[in-house]
Structures are given as structure tokens and as C-alpha cells.
mmCIF file of C-alpha atoms in Angstrom:
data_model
loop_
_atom_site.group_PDB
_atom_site.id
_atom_site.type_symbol
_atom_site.label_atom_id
_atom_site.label_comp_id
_atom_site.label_asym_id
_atom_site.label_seq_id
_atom_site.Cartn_x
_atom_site.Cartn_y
_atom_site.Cartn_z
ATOM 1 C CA UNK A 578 -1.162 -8.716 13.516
ATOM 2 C CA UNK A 579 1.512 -10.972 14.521
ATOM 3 C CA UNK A 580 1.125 -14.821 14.540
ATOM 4 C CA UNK A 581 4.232 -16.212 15.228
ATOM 5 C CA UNK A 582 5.104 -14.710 18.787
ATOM 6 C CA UNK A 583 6.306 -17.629 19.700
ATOM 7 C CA UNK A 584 9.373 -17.929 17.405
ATOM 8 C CA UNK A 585 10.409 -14.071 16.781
ATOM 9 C CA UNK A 586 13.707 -13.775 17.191
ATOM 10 C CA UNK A 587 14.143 -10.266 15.972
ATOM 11 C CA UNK A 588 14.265 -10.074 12.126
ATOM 12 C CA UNK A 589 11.386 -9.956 9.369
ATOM 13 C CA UNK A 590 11.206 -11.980 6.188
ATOM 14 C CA UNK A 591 10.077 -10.282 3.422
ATOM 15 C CA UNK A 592 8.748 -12.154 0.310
ATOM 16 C CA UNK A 593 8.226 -9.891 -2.730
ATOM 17 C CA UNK A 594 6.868 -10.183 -5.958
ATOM 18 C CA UNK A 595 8.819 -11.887 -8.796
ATOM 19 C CA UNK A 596 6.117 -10.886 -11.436
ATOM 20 C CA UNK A 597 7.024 -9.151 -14.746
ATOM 21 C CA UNK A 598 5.215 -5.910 -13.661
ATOM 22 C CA UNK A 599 6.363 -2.401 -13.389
ATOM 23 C CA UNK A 600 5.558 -3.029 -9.647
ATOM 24 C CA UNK A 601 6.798 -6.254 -8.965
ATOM 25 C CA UNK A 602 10.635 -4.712 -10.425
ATOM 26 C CA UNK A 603 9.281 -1.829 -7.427
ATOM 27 C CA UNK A 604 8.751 -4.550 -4.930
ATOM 28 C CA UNK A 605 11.963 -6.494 -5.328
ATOM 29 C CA UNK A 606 13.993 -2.864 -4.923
ATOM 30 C CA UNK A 607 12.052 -1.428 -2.091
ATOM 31 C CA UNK A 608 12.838 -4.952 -0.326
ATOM 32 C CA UNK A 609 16.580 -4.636 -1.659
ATOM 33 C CA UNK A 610 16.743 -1.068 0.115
ATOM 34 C CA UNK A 611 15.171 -1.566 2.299
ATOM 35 C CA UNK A 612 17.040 -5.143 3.598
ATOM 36 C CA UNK A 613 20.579 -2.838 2.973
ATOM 37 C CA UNK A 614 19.733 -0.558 5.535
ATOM 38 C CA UNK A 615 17.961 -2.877 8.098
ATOM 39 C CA UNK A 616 20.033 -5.366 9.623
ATOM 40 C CA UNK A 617 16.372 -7.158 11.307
ATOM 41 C CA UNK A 618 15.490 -8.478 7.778
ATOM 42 C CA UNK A 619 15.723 -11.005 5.233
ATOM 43 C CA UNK A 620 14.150 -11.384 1.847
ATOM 44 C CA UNK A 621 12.265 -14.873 0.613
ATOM 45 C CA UNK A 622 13.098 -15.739 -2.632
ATOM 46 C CA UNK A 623 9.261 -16.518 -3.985
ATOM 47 C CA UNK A 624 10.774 -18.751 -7.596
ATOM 48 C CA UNK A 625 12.171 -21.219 -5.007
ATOM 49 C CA UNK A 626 9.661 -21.197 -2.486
ATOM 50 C CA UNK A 627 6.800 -21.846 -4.903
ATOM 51 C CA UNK A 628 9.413 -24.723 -6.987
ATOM 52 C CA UNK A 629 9.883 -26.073 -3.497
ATOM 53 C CA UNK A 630 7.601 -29.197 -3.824
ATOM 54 C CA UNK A 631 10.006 -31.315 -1.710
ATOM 55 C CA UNK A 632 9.276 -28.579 1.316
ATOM 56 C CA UNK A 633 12.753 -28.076 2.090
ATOM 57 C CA UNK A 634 12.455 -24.643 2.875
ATOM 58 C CA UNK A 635 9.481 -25.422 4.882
ATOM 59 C CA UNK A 636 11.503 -24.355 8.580
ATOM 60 C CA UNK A 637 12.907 -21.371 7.145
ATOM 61 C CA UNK A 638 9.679 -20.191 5.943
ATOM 62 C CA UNK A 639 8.294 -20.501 9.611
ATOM 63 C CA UNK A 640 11.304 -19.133 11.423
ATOM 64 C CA UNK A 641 10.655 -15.994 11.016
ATOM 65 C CA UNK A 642 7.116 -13.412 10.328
ATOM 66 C CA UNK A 643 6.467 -12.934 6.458
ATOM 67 C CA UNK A 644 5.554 -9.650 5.123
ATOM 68 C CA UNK A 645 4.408 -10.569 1.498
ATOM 69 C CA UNK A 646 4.997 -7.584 -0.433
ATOM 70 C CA UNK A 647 2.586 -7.721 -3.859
ATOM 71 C CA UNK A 648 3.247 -5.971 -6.603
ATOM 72 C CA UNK A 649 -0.393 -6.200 -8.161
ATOM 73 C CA UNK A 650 -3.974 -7.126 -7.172
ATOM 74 C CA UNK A 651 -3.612 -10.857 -8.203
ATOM 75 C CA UNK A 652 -1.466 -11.250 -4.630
ATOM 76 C CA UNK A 653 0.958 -14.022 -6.046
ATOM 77 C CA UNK A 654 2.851 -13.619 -2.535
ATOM 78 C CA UNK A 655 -0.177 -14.335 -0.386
ATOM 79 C CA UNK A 656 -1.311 -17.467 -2.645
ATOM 80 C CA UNK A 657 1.949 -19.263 -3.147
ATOM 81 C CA UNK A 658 2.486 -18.780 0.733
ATOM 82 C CA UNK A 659 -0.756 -19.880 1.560
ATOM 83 C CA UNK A 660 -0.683 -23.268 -1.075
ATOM 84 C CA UNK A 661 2.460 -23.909 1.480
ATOM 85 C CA UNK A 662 0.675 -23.591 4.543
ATOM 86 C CA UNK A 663 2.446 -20.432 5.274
ATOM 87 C CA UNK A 664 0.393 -17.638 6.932
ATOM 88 C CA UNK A 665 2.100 -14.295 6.464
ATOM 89 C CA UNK A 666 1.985 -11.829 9.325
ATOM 90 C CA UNK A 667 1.160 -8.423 7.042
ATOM 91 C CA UNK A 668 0.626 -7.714 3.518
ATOM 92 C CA UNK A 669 2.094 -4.972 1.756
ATOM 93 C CA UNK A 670 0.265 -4.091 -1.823
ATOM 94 C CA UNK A 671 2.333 -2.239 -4.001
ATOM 95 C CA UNK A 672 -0.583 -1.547 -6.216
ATOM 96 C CA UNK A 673 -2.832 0.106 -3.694
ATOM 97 C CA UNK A 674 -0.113 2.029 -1.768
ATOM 98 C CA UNK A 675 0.999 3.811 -5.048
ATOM 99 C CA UNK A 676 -2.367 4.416 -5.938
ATOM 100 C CA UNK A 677 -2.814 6.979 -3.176
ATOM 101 C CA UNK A 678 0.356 8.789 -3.734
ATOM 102 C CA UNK A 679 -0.946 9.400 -7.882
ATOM 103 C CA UNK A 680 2.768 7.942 -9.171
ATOM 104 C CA UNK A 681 3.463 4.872 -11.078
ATOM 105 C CA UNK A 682 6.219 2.739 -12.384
ATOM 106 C CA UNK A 683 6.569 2.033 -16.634
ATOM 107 C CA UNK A 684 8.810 -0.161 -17.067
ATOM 108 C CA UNK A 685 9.357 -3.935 -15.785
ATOM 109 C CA UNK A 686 12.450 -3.928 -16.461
ATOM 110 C CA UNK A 687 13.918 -0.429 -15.645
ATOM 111 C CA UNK A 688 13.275 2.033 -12.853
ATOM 112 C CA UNK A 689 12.708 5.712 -14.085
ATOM 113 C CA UNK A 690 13.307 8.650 -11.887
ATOM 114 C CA UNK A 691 8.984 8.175 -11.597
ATOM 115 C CA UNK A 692 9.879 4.548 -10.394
ATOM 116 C CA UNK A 693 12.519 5.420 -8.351
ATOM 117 C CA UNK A 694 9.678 7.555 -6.148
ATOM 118 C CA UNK A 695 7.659 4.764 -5.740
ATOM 119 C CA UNK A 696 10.393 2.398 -4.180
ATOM 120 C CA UNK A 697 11.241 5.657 -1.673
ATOM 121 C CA UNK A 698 7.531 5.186 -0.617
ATOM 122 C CA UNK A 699 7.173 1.399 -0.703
ATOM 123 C CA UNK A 700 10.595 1.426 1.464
ATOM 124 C CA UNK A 701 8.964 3.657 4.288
ATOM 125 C CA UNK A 702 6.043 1.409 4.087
ATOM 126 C CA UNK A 703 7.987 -1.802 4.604
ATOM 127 C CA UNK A 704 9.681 0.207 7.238
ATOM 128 C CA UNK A 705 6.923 1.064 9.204
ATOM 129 C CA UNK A 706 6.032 -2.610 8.854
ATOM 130 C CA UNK A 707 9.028 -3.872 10.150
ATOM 131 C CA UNK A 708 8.244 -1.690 13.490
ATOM 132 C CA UNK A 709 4.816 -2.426 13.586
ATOM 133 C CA UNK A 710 5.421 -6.403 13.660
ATOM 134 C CA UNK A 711 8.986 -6.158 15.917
#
């Protein structure tokens, strides 16, 4: 689902989560990755977005389609988006996605070899994203 057909111009945004989870450190590497490897995409930096009570980042924001990329159930992405007035044109939960595969990130600070799986799998996801919204 795609609401902003008329302003794509090619590239994705991806907004990921800045929480102090084991898979909000997964979300911010997948989108790292996966950003390094995909020249159609650029990441949303969610601290200044949601400090951004001036809304000068307000044009940006609508430029381009948002994939919010949670790391848990509470969906930080999607609400701080939404309290802007941003609709976002997928979701991507971390949470859920890993669930299915049985693997898990520890640490919120450091990636394990465990960790490093699930970033492999979110970065496919965010992949098939990308070509499912482009």
C-alpha cells in the first residue's frame, strides 16, 4: 500500500527504531545494511523527527514513502509519525518477523553472532519492502 504516488521519485525512507531494545540496535543495522547496499533509500532519523516541534523537517518527511521499521510491539515509529501527521506507507515489526524465524537478539547494545542473524533477515525484509512499494 502506497500513498504517496504522487511524489515518488524513486527512493524509500526508512525510519527505524531508536529504542534501547535488543531489536531496536537490530532495526537501526538492518536499515544501515541495508541503505549501504541500496542506492533507492534513505534512513529518518526518529530523535529529530519526534524533537522537531518547529516542523522543519515536515517536507522531507513527505518527500518520500516511510517504511517505519519497529523494533517492539509498542510501534514508537508508527506513533511519533502519526503525532506529525505523517502516514507511513508499510510497517516493518522487528518483533513479529523474528518471532517466526525462533532467533532473538540479547543485547541492546551489542550484536552477537545470534543478532547478527536477525539483521540478515530483517535486511531481506526491508528489501522486499523496498520492491514491493517502488
Amino acid at each position: 500500500m502506497v500513498f504517496f504516488g504522487e511524489i515518488m521519485s524513486g527512493k524509500v525512507a526508512f525510519a527505524s527504531c531508536n529504542g534501547m531494545s535488543p531489536n531496536g540496535l537490530v532495526s537501526r543495522v538492518a536499515v544501515g545494511d541495508c541503505k549501504s547496499v541500496c542506492d533507492n533509500v534513505i534512513s529518518i532519523c526518529m530523535g529529530s523527527t519526534s524533537a522537531d516541534v518547529e516542523g522543519r523537517n515536515d517536507g522531507m518527511l513527505k518527500k518520500y514513502p516511510i517504511v517505519a521499521v519497529n523494533g517492539c510491539a509498542n510501534a514508537c515509529v508508527n506513533k511519533i509519525l502519526k503525532n506529525k501527521g505523517i502516514d507511513v506507507a508499510e510497517t516493518v515489526a522487528v518483533n513479529e518477523i523474528l518471532d517466526a524465524f525462533e532467533v532473538s537478539a540479547r543485547n541492546p547494545f551489542r550484536l552477537d553472532d545470534e543478532a547478527e542473524v536477525c539483521v540478515k533477515i530483517i535486511k531481506e525484509e526491508l528489501i522486499k519492502t523496498i520492491d514491493e512499494i517502488l
